[in-house]
Coordinates of C-alpha atoms and ligand atoms in Angstrom, one line a residue:
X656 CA -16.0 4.5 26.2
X657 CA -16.3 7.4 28.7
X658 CA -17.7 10.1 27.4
X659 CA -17.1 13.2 29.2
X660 CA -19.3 16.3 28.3
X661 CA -17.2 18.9 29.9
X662 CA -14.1 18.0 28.1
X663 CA -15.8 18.9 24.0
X664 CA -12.8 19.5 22.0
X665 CA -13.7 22.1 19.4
X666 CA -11.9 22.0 15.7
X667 CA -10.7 25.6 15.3
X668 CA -8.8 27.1 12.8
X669 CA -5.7 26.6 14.0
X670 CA -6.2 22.8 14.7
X671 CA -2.9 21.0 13.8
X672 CA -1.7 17.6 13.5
X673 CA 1.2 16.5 14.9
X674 CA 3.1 12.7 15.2
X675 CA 6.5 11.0 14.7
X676 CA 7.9 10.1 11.3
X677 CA 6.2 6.4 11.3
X678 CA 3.2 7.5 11.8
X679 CA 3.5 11.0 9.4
X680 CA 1.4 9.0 6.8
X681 CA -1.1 8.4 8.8
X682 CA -1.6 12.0 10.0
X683 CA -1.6 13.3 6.6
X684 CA -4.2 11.6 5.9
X685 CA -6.6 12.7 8.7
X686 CA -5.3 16.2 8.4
X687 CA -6.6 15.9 4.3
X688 CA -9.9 14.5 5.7
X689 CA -10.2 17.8 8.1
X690 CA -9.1 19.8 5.8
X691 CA -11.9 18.9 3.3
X692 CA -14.3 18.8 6.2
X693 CA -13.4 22.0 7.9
X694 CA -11.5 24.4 5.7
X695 CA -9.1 25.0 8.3
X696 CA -5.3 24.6 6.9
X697 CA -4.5 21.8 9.2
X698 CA -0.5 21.8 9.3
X699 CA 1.1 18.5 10.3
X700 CA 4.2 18.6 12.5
X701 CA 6.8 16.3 14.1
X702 CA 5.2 17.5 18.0
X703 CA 2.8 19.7 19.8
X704 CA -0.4 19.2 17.7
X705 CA -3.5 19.8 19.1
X706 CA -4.1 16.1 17.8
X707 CA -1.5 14.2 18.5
X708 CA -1.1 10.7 17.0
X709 CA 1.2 8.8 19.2
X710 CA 2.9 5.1 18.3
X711 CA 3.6 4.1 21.8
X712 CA 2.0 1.0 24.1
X713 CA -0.9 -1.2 23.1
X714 CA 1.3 -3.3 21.1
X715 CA -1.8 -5.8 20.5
X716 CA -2.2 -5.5 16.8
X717 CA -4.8 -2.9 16.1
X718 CA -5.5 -1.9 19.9
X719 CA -5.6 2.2 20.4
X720 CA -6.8 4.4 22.5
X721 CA -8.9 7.7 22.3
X722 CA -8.6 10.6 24.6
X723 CA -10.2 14.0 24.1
X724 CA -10.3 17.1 26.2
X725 CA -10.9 20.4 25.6
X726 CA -7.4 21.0 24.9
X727 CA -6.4 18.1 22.7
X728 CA -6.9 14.7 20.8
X729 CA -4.4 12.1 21.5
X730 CA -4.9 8.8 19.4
X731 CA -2.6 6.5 20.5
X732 CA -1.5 2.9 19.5
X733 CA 1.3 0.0 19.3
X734 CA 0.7 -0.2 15.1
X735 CA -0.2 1.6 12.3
X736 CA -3.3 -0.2 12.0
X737 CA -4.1 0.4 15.5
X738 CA -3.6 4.3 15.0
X739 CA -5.6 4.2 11.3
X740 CA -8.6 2.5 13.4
X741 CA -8.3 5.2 16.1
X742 CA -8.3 8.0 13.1
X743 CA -11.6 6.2 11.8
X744 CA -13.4 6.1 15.1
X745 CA -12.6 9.9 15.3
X746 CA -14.3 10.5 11.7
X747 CA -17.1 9.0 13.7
X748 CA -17.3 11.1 16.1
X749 CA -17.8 14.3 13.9
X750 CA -21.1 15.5 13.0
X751 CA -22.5 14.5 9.6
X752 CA -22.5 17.8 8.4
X753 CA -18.8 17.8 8.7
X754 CA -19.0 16.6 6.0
X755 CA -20.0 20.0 4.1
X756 CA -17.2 23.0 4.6
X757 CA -17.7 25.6 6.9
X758 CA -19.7 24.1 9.8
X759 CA -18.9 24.1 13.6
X760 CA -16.8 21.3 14.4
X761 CA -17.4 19.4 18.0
X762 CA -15.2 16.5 19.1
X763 CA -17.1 15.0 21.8
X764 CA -14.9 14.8 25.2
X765 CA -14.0 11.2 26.7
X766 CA -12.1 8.7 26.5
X767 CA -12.1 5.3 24.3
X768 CA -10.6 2.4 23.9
X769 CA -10.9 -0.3 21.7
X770 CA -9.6 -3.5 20.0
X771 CA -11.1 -5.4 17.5
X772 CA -13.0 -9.0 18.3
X773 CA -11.2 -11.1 14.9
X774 CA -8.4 -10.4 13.2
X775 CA -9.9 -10.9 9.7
X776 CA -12.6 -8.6 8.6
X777 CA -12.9 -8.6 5.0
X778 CA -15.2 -7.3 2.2
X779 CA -14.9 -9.4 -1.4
X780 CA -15.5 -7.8 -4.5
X781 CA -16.3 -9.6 -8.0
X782 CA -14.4 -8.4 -10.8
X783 CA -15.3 -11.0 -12.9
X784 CA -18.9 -10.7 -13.5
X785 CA -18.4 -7.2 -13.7
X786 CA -15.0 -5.9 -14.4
X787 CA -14.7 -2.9 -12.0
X788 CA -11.5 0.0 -12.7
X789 CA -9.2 0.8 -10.5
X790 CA -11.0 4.4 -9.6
X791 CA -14.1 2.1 -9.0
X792 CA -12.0 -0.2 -6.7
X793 CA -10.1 2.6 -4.5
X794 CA -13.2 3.8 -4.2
X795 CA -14.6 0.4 -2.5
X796 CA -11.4 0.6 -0.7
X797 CA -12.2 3.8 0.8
X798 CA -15.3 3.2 2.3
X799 CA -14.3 -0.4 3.2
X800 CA -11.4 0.9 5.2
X801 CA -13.7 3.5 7.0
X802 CA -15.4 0.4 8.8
X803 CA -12.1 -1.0 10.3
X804 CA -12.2 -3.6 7.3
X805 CA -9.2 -4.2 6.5
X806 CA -9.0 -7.1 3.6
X807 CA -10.0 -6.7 0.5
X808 CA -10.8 -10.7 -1.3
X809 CA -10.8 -9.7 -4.6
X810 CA -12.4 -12.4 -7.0
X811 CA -10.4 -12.1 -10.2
X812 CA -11.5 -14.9 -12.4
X813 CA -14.6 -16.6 -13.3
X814 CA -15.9 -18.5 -16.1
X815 CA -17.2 -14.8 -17.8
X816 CA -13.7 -13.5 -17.3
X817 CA -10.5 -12.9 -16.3
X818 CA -8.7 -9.6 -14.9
X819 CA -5.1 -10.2 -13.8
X820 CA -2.5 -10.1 -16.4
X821 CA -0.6 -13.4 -15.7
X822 CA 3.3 -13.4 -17.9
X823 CA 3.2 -16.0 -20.3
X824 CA -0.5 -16.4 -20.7
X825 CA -1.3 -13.0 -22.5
X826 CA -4.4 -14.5 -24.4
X827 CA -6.2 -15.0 -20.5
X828 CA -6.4 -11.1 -20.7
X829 CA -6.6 -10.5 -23.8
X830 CA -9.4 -12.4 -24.4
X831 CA -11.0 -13.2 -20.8
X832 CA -10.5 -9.5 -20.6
X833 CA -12.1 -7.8 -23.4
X834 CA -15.4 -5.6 -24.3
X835 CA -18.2 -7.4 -23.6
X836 CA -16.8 -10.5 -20.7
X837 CA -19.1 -9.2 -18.5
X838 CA -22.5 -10.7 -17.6
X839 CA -25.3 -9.8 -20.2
X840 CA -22.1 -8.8 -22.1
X841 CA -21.8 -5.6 -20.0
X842 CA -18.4 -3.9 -20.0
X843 CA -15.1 -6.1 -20.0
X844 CA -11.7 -5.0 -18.9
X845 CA -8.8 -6.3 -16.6
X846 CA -5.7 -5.0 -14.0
X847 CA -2.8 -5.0 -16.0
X848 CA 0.5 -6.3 -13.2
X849 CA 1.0 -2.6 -12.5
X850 CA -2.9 -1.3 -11.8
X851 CA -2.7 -4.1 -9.4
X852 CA 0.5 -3.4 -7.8
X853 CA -0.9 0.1 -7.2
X854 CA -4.2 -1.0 -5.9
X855 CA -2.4 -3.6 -3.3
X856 CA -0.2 -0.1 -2.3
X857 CA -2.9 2.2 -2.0
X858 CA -4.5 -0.3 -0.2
X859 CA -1.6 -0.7 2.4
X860 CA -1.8 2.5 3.0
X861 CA -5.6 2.4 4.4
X862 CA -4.5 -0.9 6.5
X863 CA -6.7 -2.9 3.9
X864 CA -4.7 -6.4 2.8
X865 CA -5.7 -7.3 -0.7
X866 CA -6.1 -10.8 -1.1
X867 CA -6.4 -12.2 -4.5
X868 CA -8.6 -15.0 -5.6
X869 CA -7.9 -17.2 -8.6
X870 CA -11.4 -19.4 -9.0
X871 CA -10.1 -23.1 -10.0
X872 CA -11.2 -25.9 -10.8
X873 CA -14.2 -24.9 -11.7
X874 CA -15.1 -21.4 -12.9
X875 CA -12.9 -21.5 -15.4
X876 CA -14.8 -21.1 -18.8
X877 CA -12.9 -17.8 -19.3
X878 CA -9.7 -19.3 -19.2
X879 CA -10.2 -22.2 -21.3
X880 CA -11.6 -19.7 -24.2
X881 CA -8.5 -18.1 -24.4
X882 CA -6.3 -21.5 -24.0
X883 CA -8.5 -24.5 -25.6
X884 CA -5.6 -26.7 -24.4
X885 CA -7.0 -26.2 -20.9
X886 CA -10.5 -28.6 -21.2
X887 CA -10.1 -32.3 -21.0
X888 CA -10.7 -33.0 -24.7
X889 CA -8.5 -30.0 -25.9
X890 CA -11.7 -28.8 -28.0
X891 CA -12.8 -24.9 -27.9
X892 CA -15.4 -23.7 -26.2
X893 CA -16.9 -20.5 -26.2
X894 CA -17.2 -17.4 -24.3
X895 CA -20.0 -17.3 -21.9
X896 CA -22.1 -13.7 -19.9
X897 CA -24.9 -15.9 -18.5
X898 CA -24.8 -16.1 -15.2
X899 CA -25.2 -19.7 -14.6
X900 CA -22.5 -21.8 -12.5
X901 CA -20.9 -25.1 -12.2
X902 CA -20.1 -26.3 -15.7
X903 CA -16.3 -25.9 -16.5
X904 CA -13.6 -27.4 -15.2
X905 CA -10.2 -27.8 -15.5
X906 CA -8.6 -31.1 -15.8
X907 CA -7.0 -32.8 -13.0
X908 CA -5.3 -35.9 -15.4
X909 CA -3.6 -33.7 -17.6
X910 CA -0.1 -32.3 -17.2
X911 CA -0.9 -29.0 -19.1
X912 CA -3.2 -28.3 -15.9
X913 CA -0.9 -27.8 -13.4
X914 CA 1.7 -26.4 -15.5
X915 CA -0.7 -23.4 -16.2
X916 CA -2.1 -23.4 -12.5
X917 CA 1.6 -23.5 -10.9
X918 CA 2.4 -20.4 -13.5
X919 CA -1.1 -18.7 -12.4
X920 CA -0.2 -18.9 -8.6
X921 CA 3.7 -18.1 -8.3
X922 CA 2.5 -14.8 -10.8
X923 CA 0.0 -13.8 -8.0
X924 CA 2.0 -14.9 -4.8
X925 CA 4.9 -12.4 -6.5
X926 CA 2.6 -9.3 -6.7
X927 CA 1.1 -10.1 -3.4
X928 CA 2.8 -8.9 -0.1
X929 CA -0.1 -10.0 2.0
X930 CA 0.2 -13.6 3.1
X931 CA -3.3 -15.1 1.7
X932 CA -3.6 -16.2 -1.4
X933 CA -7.4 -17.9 -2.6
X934 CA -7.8 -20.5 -4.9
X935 CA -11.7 -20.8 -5.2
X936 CA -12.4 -24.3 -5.1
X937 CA -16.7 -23.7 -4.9
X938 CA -19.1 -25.4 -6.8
X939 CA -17.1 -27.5 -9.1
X940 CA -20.2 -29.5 -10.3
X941 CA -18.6 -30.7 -13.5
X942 CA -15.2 -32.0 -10.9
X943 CA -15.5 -35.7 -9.8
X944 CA -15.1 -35.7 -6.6
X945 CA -12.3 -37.9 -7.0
X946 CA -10.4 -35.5 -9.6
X947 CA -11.5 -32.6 -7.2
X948 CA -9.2 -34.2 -4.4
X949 CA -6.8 -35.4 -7.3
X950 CA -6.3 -31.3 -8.0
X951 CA -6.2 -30.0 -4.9
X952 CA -3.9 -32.7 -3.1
X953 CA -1.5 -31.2 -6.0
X954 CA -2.3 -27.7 -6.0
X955 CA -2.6 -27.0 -2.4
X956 CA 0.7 -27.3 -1.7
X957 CA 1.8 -24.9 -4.6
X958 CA 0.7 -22.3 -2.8
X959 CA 2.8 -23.1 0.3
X960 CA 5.9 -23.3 -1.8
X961 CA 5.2 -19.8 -3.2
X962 CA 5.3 -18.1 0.4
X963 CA 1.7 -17.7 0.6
X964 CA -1.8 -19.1 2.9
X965 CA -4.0 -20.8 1.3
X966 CA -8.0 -19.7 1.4
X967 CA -10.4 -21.8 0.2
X968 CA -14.4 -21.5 -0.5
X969 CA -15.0 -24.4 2.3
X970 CA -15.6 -27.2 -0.2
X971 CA -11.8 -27.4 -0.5
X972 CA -12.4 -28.8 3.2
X973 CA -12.9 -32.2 1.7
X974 CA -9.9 -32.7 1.5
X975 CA -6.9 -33.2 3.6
X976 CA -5.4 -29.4 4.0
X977 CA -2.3 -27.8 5.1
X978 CA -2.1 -26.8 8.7
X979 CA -2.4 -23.3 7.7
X980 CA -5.0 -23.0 5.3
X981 CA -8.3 -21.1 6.0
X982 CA -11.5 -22.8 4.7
X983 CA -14.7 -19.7 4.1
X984 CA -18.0 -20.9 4.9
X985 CA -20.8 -19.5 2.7
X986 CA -23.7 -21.6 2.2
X987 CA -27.3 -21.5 4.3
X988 CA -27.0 -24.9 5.6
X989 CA -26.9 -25.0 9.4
X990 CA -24.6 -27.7 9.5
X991 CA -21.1 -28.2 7.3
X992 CA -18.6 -31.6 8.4
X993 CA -15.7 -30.6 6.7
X994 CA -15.1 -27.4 8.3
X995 CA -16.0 -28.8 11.5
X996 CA -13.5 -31.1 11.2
X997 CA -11.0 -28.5 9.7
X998 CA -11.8 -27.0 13.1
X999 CA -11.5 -29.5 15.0
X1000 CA -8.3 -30.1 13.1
X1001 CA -6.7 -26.4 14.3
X1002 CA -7.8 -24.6 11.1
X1003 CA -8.6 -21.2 11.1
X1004 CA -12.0 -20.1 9.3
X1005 CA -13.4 -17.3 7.7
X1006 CA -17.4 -17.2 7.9
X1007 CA -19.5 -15.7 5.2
X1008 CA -23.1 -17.5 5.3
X1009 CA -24.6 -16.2 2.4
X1010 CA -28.2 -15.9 4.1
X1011 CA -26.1 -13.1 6.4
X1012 CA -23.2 -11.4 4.9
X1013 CA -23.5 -11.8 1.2
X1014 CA -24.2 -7.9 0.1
X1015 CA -25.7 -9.3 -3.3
X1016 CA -28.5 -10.8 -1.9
X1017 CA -31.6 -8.6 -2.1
X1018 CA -33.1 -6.6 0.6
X1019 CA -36.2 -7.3 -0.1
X1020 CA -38.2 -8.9 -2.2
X1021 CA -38.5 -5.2 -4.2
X1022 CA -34.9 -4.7 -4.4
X1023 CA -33.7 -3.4 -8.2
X1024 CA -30.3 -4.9 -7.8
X1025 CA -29.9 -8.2 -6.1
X1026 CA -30.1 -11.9 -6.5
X1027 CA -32.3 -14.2 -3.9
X1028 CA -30.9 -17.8 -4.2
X1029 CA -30.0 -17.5 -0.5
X1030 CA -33.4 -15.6 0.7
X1031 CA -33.2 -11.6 0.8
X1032 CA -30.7 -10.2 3.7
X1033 CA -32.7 -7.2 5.4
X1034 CA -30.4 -5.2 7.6
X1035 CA -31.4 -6.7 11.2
X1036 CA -30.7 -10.2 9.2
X1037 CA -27.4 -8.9 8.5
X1038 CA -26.6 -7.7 11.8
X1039 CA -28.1 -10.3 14.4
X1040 CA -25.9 -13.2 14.8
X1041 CA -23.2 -14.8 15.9
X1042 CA -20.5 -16.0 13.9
X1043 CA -19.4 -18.1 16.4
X1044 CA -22.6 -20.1 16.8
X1045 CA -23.2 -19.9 13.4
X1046 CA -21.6 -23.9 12.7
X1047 CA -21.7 -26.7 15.4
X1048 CA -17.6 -27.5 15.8
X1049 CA -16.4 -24.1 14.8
X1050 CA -16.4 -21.7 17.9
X1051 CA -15.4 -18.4 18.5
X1052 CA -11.6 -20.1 18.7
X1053 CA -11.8 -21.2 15.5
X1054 CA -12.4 -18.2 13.4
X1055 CA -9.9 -16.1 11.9
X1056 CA -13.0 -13.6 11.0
X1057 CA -16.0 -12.6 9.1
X1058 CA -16.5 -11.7 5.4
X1059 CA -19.2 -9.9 3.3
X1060 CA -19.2 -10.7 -0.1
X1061 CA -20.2 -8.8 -3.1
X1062 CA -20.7 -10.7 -6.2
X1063 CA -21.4 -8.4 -9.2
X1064 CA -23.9 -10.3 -11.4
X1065 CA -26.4 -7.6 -11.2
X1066 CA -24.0 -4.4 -10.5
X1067 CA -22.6 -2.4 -12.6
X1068 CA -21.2 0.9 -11.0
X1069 CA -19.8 2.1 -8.1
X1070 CA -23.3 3.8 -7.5
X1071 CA -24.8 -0.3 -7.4
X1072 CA -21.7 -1.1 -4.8
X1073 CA -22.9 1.3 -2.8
X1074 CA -26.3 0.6 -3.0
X1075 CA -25.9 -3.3 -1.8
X1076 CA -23.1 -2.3 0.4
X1077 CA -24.8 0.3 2.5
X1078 CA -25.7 -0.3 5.4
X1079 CA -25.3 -4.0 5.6
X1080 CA -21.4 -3.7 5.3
X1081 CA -21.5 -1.8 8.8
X1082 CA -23.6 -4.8 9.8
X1083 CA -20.6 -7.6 8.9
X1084 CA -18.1 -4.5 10.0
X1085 CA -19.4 -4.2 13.4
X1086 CA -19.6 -7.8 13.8
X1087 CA -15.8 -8.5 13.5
X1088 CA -15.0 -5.8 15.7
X1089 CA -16.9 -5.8 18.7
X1090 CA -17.6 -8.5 21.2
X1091 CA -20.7 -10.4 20.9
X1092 CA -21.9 -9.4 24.4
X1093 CA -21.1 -5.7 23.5
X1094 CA -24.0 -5.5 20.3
X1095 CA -27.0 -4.7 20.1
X1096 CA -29.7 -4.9 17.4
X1097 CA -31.5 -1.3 18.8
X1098 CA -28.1 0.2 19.3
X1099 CA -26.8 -0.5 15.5
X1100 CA -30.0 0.7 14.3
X1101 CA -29.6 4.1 16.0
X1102 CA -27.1 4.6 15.0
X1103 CA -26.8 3.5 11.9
X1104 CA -29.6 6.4 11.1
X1105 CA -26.7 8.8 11.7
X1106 CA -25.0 8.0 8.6
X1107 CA -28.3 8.7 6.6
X1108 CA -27.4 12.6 6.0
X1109 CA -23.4 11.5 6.1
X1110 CA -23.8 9.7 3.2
X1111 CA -25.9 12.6 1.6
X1112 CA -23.8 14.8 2.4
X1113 CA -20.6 12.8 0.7
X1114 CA -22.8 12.2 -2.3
X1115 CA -22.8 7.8 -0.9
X1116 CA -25.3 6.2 -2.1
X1117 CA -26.8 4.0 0.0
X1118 CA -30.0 1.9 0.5
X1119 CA -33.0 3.7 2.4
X1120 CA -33.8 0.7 4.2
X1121 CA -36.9 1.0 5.9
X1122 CA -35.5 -0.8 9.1
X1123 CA -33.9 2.3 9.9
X1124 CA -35.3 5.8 10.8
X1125 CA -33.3 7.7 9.3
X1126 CA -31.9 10.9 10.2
X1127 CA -32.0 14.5 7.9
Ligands
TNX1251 C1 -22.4 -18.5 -5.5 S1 -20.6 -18.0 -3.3 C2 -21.1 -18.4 -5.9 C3 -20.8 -17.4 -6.9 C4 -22.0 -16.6 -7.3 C5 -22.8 -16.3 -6.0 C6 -23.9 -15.4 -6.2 C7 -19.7 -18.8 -4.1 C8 -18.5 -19.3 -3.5 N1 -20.1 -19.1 -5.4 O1 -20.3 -18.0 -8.1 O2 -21.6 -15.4 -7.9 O3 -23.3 -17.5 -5.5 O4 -24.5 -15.0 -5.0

């Protein structure tokens, strides 16, 4: 970054927005975002903006640069994602109160430029503790894709419920889907294949890849509710909204298994144009271990032959995996074999220790929403470390990128995403964008207080974390 004082570019009412037919989506969208910020009317046009969004050089994926004088904005990149990062870096750049209509608008002159550190940075989002709507969800897209994180893990079934409408299997939905599948028997609901289409679209469209989780072995109390033929012994069993874990599985000696899993995952690989796919694989405490490897020696493979890359919670790393597929760290331990050996095997991993990035864990010990199995997660804790330190065997060449998860036993509105999300998302944001070497625990927490009257202003909620002096 070189900032140069003397070039301030100022938004005036006859700022305009200008780039080539590729990229005409992209400068709608900022031009909507200035129009609600400004008032001005903010045409776009095919040249001669005063910003001009250009798709030309940096052809590294999601490199772009900045440049602002007084005369202009240029925001120019190799991709679309490259561009949509630049236009999110220039949000930045505007005052908070931007954010309310009729203010004086300053870009700050200089120059920028930038490129992200991994090529995964995702958020996850529970659905299936608490069923969230599609509003709810492109609403979490939204403020995800303002960070530069751009996938969206999307945990769709769990032993509470289940909220993807899978063909042939209406009674998953039906009744893993209905009132009252939530924990403490809050809410209920699920995506029917078109919601979820559209989600996955308006998605794209921020740069965000969704990427959908189906929880198996275990985790899958909801699904053998609505299909009894599903446990080992064929016997019912009933619905469940505590949130305890670890006691149903499917079962890896029966036929019936894998002809309802292979249905599940060629049903998801189909409404997913993103390459990963995630089939769960975590604390399947009711699995023997032996049954565990028996499943996944069969199942990983299914996802393979359905086009797709398979993601795994890293217990799946226990077994003998497919070049390809991406094991996700997220205990405390300090220490985990398989994935160093996955690593050491050329595997790619995803790291989300849950005494770091997990947005569910508590603040505090005074936190209203929250759980605390993995200690609370103040901001600095979020923020100051190194994913590529964090596991002996599994450097900085070994990770595809960083994850925050959000599991939604304790939420229950996009107000509660918020609150859990923000700041610590920015935290797990700003680590899989920028270079170790280039962060800086007094720097994030400076500014980080700029977004206090930002997210008043937008009516955010966020969490007042006393870690941060907060501005306004
Ligand atoms: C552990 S993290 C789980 C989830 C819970 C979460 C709560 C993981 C792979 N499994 O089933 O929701 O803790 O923090």
């Amino acid at each position: 970054m070189r900032p140069d004082p003397a070039a301030n570019f100022h938004l005036s009412p006859t700022v305009s927005v200008s780039a080539a037919p590729e990229a005409a989506d992209i400068a709608e969208q900022l031009a909507q975002l200035l129009r609600r910020a400004t008032g001005h009317p903010v045409p776009v046009t095919r040249d001669g903006g005063s910003i001009r969004i250009l798709l030309e050089g940096y052809d590294k994926n999601e490199a772009y640069r900045i440049d602002i004088t007084a005369e202009s904005v240029t925001l120019r990149a190799g991709t679309g994602s490259g561009l949509f990062a630049a236009v999110q870096t220039l949000r930045q750049l505007l005052p908070a109160e931007a954010a309310e209509a009729a203010e004086i608008e300053v870009v700050p002159g200089g120059t920028i430029e930038d490129e992200p550190r991994f090529a995964y940075r995702g958020a996850m989002l529970d659905l299936a503790r608490h069923f969230f709507t599609p509003a709810e969800i492109r609403s979490y897209i939204d403020t995800i894709a303002q960070f530069k994180i751009n996938h969206l893990h999307l945990h769709l079934t769990d032993d509470q419920g289940w909220r993807l409408e899978i063909p042939g299997w209406p009674r998953l939905t039906e009744i893993g889907g209905a009132e009252g599948t939530g924990v403490d028997g809050a809410g209920g609901g699920f995506l029917t294949r078109p919601e979820y289409a559209d989600l996955v679209a308006y998605a794209e469209r921020r740069f965000v890849t969704i990427v959908p989780e189906i929880d198996l072995p275990g985790h899958v109390n909801a699904a053998q509710v609505a299909y009894p033929e599903l446990t080992c012994d064929g016997e019912p069993v009933g619905p469940r909204t505590d949130a305890e874990v670890g006691y149903s599985s499917l079962c890896a000696n029966r036929e019936e298994t894998y002809a309802f899993v292979e249905d599940v995952i060629r049903e998801v690989a189909a409404l997913t144009p993103g390459p990963f796919l995630h089939i769960g694989g975590d604390e399947a405490f009711s699995t023997p271990p032996e049954d565990y490897r028996t499943f996944l020696t069969r199942v990983l493979p299914m996802v393979g032959k359905y086009g797709k890359r398979v993601v795994g919670w890293h217990e799946m790393a226990a077994v003998d995996l497919p070049p390809t597929a991406v094991p996700q760290y997220w205990r405390v331990e300090p220490a985990d074999d398989g994935v160093a050996r996955a690593a050491r095997t050329g595997h790619q991993v995803i790291m989300s220790p849950a005494d770091r990035s997990y947005l569910d864990m508590k603040y505090d010990k005074d936190s209203p929403l929250g759980l605390d199995w993995a200690g609370v997660v103040g901001v600095e804790r979020s923020y100051d470390w190194d994913p590529a330190v964090r596991l002996p065997g599994v450097g900085e060449e070994s990770l595809l990128g960083v994850e925050a998860p959000l599991w939604s036993e304790t939420l229950r509105s996009v107000a509660d995403i918020e609150f859990m999300a923000l700041p610590r998302l920015l935290a797990i944001a700003e680590i899989g964008w920028t270079p170790r070497a280039a962060r800086d625990w007094s720097s994030f927490r400076a500014r980080l207080a700029g977004f206090g009257p930002r997210w008043t202003a937008e009516g955010v909620n966020f969490h007042r974390s006393p870690e941060i002096d907060w501005e306004g």
